[in-house]
XYZ file of N, CA and C in Angstrom:
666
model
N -19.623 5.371 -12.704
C -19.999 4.222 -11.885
C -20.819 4.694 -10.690
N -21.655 3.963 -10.467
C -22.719 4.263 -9.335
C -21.778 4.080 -8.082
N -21.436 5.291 -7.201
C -21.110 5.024 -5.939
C -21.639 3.290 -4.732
N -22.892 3.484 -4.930
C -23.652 2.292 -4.055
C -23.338 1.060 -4.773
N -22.778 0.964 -6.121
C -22.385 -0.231 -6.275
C -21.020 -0.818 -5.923
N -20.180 0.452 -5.586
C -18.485 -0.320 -4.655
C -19.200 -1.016 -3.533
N -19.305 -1.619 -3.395
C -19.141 -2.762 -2.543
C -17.897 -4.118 -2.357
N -17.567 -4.477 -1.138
C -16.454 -4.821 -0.983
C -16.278 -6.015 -1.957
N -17.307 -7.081 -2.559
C -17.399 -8.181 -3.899
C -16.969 -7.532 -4.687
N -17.321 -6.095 -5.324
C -16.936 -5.797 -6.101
C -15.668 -5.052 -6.130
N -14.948 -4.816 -4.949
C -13.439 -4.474 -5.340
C -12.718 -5.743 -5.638
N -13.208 -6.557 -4.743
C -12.164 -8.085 -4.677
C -12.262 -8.476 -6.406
N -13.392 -8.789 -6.870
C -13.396 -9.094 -8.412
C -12.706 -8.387 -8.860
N -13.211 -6.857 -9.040
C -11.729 -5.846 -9.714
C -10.525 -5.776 -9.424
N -9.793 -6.276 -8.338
C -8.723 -6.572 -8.460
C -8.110 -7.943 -9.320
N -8.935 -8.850 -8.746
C -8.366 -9.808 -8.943
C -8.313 -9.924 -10.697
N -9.295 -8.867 -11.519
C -8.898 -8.878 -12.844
C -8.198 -7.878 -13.490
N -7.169 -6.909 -12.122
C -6.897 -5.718 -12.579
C -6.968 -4.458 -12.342
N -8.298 -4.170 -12.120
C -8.255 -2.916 -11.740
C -9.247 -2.511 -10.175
N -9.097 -1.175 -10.371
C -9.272 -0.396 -9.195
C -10.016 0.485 -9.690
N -10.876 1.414 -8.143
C -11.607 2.459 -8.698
C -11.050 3.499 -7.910
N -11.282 5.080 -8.976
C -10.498 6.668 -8.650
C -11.644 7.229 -8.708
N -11.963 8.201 -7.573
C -12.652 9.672 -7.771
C -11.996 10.751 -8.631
N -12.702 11.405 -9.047
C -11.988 12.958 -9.623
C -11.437 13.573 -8.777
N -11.864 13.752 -7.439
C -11.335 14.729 -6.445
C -12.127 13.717 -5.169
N -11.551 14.325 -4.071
C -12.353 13.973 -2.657
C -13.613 14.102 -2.546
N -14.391 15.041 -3.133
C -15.510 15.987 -2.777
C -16.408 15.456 -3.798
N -15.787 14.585 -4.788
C -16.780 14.047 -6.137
C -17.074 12.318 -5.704
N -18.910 12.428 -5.822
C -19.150 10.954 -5.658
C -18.945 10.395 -7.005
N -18.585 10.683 -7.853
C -18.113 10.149 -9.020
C -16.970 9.068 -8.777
N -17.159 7.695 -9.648
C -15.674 7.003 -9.417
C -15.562 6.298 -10.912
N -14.165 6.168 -11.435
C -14.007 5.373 -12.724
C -13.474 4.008 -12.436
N -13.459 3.251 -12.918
C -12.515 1.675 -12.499
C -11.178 1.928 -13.776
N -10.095 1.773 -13.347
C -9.188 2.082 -13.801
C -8.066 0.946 -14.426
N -7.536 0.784 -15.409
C -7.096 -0.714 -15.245
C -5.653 -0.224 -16.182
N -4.624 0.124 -15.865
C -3.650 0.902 -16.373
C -2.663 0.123 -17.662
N -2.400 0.363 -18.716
C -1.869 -0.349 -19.753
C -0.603 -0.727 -19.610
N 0.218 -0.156 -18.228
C 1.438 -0.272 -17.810
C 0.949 0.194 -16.400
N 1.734 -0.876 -15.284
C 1.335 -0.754 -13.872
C 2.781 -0.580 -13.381
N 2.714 0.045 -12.077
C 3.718 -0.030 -11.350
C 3.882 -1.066 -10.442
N 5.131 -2.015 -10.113
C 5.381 -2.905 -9.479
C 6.912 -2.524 -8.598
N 6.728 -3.053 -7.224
C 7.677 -2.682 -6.283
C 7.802 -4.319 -6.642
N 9.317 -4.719 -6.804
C 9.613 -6.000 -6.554
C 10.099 -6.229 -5.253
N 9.684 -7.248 -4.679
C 9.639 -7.839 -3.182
C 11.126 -8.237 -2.986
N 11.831 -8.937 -4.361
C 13.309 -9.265 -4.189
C 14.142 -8.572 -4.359
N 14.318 -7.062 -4.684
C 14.602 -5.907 -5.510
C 14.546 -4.334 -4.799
N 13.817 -4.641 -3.919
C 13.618 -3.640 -2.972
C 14.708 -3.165 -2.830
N 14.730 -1.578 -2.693
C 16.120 -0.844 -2.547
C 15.694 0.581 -1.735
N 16.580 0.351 -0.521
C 16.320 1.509 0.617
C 17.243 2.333 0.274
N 16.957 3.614 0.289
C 18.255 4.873 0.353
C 18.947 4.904 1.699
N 20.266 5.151 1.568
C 20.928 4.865 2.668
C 20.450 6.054 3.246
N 20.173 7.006 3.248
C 19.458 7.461 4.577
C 18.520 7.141 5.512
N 17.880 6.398 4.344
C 16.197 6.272 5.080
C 17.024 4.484 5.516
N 17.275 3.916 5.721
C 18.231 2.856 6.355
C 18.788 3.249 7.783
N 19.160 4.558 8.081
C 19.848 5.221 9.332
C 18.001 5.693 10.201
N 17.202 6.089 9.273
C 16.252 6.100 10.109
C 15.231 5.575 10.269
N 14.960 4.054 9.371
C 14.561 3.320 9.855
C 14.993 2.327 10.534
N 16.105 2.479 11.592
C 16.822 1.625 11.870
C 17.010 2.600 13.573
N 16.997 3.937 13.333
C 16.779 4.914 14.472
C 15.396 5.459 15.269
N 14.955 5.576 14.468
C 13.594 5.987 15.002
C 12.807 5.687 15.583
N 11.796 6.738 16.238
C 11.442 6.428 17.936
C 10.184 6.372 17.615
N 9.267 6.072 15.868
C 7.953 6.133 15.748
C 7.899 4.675 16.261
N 6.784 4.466 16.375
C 6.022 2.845 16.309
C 5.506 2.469 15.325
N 6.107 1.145 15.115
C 5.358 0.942 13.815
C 3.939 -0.374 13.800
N 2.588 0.023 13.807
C 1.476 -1.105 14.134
C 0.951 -1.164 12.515
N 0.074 -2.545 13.068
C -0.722 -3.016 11.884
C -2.166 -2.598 12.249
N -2.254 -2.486 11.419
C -4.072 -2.877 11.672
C -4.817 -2.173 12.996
N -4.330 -0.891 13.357
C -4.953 -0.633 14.598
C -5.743 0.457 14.402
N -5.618 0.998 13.317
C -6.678 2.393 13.447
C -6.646 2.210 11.624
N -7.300 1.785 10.829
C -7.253 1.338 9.220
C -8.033 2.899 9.066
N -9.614 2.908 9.526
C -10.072 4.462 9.172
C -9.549 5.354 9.684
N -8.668 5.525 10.698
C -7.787 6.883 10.463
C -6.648 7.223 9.437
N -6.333 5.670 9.305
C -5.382 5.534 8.014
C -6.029 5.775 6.733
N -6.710 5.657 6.101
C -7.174 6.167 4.900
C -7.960 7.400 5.069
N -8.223 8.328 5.929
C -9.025 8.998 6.444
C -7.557 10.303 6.300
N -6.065 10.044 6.371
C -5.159 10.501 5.818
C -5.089 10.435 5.434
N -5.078 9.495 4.189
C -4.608 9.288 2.981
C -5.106 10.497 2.024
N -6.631 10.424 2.337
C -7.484 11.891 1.729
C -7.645 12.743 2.050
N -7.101 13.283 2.902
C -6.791 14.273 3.668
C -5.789 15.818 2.689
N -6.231 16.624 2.759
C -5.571 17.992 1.844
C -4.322 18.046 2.949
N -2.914 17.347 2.750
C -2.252 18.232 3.912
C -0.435 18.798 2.493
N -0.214 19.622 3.492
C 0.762 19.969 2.656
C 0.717 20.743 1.131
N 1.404 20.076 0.155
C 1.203 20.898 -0.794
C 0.421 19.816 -1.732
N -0.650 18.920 -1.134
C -1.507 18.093 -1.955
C -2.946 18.741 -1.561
N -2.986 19.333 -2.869
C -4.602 20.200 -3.365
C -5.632 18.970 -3.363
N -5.423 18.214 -3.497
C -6.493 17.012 -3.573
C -6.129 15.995 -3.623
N -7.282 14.786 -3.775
C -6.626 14.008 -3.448
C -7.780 13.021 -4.488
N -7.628 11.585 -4.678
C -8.596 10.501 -5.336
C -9.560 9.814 -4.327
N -9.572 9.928 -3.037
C -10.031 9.268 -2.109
C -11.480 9.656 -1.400
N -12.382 9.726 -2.345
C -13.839 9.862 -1.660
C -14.514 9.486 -0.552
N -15.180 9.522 -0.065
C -15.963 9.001 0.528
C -16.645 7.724 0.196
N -17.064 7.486 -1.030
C -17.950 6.010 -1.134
C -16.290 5.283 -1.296
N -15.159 5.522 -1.754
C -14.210 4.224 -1.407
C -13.856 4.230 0.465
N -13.424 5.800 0.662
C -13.275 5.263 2.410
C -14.492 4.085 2.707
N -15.284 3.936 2.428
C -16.958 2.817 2.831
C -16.781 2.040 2.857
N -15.900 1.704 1.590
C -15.995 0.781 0.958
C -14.868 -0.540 1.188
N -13.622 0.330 1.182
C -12.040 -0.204 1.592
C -12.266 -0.318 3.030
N -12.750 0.604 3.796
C -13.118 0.670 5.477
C -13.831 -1.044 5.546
N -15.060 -1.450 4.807
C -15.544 -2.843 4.375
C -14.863 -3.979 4.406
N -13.905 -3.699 3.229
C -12.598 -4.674 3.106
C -11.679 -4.969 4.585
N -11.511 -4.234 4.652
C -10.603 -4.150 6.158
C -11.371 -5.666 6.870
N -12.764 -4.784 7.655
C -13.481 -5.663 8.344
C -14.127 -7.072 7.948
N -13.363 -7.188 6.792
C -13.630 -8.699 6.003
C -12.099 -9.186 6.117
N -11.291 -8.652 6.110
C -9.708 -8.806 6.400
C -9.282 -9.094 4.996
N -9.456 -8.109 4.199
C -9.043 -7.813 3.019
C -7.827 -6.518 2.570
N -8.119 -5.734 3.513
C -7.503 -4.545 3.633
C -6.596 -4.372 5.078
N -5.174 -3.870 4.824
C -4.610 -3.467 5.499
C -4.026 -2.335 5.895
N -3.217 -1.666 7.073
C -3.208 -0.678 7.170
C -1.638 -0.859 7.730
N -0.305 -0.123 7.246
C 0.962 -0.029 8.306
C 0.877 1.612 8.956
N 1.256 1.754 10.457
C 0.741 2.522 10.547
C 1.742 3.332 11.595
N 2.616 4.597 11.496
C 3.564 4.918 12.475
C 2.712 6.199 13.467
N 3.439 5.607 14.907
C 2.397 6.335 15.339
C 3.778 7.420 16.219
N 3.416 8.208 16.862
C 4.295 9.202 17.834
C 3.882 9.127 18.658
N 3.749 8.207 19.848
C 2.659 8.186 21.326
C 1.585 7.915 20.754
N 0.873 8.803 21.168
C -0.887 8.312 20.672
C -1.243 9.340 19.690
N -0.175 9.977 18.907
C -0.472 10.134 17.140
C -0.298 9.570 16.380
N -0.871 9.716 15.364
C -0.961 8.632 13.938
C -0.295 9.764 12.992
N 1.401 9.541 12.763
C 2.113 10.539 12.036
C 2.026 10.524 10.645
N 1.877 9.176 10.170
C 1.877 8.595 8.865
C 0.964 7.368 8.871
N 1.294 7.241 7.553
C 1.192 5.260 6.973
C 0.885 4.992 5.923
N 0.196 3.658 5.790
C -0.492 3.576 4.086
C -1.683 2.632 4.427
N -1.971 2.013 3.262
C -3.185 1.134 3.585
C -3.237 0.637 1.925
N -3.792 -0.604 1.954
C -3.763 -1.543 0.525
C -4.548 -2.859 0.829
N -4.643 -3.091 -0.122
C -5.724 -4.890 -0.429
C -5.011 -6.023 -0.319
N -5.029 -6.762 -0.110
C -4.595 -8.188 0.372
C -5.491 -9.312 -0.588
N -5.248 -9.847 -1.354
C -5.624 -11.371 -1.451
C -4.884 -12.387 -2.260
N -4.883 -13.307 -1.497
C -4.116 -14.205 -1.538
C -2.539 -13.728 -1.290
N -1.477 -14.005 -1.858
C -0.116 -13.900 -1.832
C -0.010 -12.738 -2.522
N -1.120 -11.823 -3.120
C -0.494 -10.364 -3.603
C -1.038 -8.889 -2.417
N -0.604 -8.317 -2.870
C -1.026 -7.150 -1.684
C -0.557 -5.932 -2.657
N -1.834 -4.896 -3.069
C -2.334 -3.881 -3.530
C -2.476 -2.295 -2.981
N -0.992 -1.775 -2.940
C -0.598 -0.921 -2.207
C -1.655 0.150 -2.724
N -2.723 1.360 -2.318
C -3.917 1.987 -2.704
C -2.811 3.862 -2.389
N -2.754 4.070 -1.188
C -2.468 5.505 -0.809
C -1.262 5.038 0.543
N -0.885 6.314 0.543
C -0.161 6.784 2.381
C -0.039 7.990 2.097
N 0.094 8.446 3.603
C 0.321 10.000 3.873
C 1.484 10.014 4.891
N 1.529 11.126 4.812
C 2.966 11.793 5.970
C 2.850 13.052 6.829
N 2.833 13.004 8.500
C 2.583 14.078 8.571
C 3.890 14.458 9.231
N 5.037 13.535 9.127
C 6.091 13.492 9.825
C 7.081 13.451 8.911
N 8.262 13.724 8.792
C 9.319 13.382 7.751
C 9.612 12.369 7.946
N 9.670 11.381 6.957
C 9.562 10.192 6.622
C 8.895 8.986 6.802
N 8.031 9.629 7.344
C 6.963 8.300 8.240
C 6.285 7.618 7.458
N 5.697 8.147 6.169
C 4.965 7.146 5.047
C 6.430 6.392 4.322
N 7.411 6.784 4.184
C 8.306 5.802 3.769
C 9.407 4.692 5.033
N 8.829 5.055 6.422
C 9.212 3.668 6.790
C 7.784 2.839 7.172
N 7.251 3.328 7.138
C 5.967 2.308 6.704
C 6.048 1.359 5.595
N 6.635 2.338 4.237
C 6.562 1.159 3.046
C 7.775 0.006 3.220
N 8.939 0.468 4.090
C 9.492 -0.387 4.424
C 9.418 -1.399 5.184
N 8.580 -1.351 5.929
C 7.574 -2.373 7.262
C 6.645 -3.007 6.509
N 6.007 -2.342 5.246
C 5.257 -3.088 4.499
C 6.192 -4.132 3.591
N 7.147 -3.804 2.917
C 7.416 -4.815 2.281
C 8.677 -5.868 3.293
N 9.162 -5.345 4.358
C 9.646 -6.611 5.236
C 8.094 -7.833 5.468
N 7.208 -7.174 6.154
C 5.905 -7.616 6.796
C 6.163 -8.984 5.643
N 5.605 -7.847 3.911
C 5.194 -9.031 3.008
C 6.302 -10.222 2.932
N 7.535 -9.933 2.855
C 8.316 -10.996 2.240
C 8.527 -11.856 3.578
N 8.590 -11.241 5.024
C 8.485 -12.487 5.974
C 6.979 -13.234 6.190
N 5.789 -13.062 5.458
C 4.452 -13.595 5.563
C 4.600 -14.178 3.687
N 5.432 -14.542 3.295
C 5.614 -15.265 1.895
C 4.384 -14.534 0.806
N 4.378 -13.360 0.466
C 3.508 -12.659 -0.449
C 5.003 -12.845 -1.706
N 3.991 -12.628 -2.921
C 5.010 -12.955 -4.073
C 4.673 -11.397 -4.920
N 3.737 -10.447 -4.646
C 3.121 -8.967 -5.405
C 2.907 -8.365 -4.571
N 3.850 -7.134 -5.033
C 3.394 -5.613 -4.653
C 3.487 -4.519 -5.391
N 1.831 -4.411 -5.576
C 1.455 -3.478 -7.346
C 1.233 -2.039 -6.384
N 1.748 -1.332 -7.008
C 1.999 -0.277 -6.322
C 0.650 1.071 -7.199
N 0.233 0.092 -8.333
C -0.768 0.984 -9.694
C 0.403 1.790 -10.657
N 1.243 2.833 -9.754
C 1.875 3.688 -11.104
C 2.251 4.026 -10.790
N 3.730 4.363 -11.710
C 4.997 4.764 -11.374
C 5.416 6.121 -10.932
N 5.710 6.711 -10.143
C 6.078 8.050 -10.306
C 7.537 8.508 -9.552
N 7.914 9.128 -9.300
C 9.076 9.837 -8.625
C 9.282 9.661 -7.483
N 8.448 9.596 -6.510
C 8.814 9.284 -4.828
C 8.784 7.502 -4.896
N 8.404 6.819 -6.108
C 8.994 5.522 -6.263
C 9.649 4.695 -6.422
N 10.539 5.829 -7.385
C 11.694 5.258 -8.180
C 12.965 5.355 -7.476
N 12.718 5.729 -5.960
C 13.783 5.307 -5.582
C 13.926 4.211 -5.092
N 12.621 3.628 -4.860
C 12.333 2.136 -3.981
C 12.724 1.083 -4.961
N 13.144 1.197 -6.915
C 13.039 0.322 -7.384
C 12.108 0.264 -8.377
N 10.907 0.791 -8.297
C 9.301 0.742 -8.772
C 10.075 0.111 -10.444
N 9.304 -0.629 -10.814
C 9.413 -1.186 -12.075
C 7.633 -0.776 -12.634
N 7.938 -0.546 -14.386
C 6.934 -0.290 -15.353
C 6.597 -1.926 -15.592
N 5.578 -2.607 -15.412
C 5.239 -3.646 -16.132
C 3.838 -3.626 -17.121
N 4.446 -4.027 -18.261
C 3.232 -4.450 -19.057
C 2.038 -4.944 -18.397
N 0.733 -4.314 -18.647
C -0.637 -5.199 -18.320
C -0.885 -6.746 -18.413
N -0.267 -7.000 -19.866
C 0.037 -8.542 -19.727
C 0.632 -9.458 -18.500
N 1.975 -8.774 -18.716
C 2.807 -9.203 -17.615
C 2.487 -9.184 -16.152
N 1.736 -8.380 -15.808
C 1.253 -7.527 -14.955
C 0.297 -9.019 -14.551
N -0.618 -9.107 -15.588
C -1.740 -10.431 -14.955
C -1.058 -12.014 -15.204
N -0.092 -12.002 -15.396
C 0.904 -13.380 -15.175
C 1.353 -13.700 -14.207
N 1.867 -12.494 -13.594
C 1.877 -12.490 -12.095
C 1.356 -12.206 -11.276
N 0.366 -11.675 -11.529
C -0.980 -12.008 -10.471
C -1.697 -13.227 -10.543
N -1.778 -13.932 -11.219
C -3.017 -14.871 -10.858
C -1.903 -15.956 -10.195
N -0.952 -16.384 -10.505
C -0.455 -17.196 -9.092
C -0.287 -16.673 -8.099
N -0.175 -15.572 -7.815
C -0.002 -14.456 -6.510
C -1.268 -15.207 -5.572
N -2.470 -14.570 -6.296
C -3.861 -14.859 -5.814
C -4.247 -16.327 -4.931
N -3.385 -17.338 -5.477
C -3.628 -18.671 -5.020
C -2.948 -18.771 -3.922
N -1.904 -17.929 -3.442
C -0.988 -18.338 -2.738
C -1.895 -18.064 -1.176
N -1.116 -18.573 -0.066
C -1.659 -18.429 1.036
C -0.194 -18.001 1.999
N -0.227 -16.613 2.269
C 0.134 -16.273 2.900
C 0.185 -16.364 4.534
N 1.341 -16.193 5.082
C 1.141 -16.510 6.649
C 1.063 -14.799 7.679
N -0.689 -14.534 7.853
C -1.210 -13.151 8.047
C -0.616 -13.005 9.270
N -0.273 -14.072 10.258
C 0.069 -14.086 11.582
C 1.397 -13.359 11.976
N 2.570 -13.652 10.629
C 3.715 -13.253 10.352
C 3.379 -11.422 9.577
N 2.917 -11.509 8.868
C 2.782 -9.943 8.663
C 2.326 -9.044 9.605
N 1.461 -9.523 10.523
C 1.103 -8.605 11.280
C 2.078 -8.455 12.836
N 2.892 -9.270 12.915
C 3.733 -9.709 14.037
C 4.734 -8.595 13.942
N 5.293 -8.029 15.480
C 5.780 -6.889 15.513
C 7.333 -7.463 14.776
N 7.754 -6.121 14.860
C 9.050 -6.222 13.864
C 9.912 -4.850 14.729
N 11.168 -5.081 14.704
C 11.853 -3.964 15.229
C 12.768 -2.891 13.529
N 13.323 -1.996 14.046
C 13.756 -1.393 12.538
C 14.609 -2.520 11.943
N 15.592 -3.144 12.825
C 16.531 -3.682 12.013
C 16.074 -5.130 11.429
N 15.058 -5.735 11.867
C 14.119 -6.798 11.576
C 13.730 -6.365 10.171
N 13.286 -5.153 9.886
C 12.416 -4.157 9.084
C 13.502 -4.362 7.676
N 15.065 -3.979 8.196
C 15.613 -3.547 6.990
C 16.153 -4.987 6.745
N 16.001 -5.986 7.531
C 16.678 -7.616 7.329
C 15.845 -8.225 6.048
N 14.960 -7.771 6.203
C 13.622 -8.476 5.360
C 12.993 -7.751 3.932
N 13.110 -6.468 4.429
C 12.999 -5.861 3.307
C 14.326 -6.035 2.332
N 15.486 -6.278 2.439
C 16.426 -6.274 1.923
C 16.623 -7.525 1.715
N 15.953 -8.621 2.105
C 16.596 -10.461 1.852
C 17.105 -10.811 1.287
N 16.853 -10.267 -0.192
C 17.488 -10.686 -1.512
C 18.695 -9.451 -2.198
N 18.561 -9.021 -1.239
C 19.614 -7.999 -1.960
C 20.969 -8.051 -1.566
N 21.818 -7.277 -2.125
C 23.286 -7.157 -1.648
C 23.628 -5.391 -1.286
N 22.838 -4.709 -1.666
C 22.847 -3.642 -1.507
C 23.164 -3.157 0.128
N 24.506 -2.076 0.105
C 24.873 -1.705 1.059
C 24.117 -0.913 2.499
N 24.316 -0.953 3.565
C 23.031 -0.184 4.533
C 24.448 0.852 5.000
C-alpha cells in the first residue's frame, strides 16, 4: 500500500469495514491493511482486573489525562524500549492517526509522573466503538491502568466495542475474548451508529471511579 494514501478517510472507511493498517517494522514505509479472521475483543461488561492491579489502581500517585499529549503517546507506542526489538508503528501511520486525533477520531489515555509521560495507549473512536491500536510502559504498570481508565472512560461515555485486533497473553488476563470476523462485524455496525457522550469519557476520574466503572457489570471481587 502506498504510504501517501493513509489518509485519515481512509482509516475511518477501514475500520468501519474491519480492518487496519501494519508496517513490517518502524523503519519500513511499507504498510498492509489487515483484517484478521478471528479478532480480539475486550468485553466492556466482562472486564476483569487482577486483584493486584485493583490495589494499584486504586493507589497510585500517576495521573491519569486524556487527550493531552496524543503524539507523544503514539510516538511511545513505537518506540524500541525494553525487550521490544520493534515495533508496527511507522511513521506514515504516526501522520496519519496523529490526523485522526485532530479530527477527534483518535484518542489517547495517558499516565503521567509530574511532567512525564510514563505510559498509555491510544485507539480510534467512531461512533459507540473504540479501536484500541498500541500502549507502552515505561513504568510498572502504567499501560495497564490506563487500559483500565480506558474501559471505565468507555462504559461511563455509553460505548458498546472494544476491539482490541488480537489476542495474546498480556490480554488474557483482562478477559480478551476470540471473536469470529462475522461476529466481529455484527457488532460493529450498531456500535458505529451509536453516539456516545465524549464529554463523559474525557472527564476526570479518580482510581476508585476507575475500578467502579470498569467493573459495572461484574461481581468479581477487588
Amino acid at each position: 500500500m502506498d504510504p501517501e494514501a493513509l489518509t485519515a478517510d481512509y482509516l475511518l472507511h477501514a475500520y468501519r469495514h474491519g480492518a487496519f493498517p501494519m508496517a513490517d517494522s518502524r523503519d519500513s514505509e511499507d504498510l498492509v491493511m489487515v483484517r484478521p479472521h478471528v479478532r480480539g475483543v475486550i468485553p466492556l461488561d466482562r472486564f476483569h482486573v487482577p486483584t493486584r492491579l485493583v490495589r494499584t489502581v486504586r493507589t497510585t500517585d500517576l495521573e491519569v489525562r486524556v487527550d493531552t499529549d496524543f503524539p507523544q503517546v503514539i510516538a511511545g507506542c513505537a518506540d524500541l524500549i525494553r525487550d521490544r526489538w520493534d515495533t508496527w508503528i511507522n511513521r506514515p501511520i504516526q501522520r496519519a492517526y496523529t490526523d485522526l486525533y485532530e479530527r477527534g477520531h483518535a484518542h489517547s489515555i495517558e499516565c503521567w509522573a509530574g511532567n512525564a509521560l510514563v505510559g498509555g495507549l491510544y485507539g480510534v473512536q467512531i461512533g459507540g466503538a473504540f479501536f484500541g491500536e498500541s500502549m507502552f510502559t515505561r513504568q510498572r504498570d502504567a499501560s495497564k491502568v490506563a487500559l483500565v481508565h480506558l474501559v471505565a472512560r468507555l462504559n461511563r461515555a455509553g460505548f458498546s466495542l472494544l476491539d482490541a485486533q488480537f489476542v495474546n497473553d498480556h490480554l488474557k488476563q483482562f478477559n480478551i475474548l476470540d471473536v469470529p470476523h462475522r461476529l466481529y462485524m455484527q457488532d460493529l455496525r450498531p456500535a458505529l451508529e451509536q453516539t456516545p457522550d465524549m464529554a463523559a469519557f474525557r472527564a476526570g476520574m479518580t482510581g476508585q471511579q476507575a475500578l467502579d466503572y470498569a467493573r459495572q457489570s461484574t461481581s468479581q471481587a477487588s
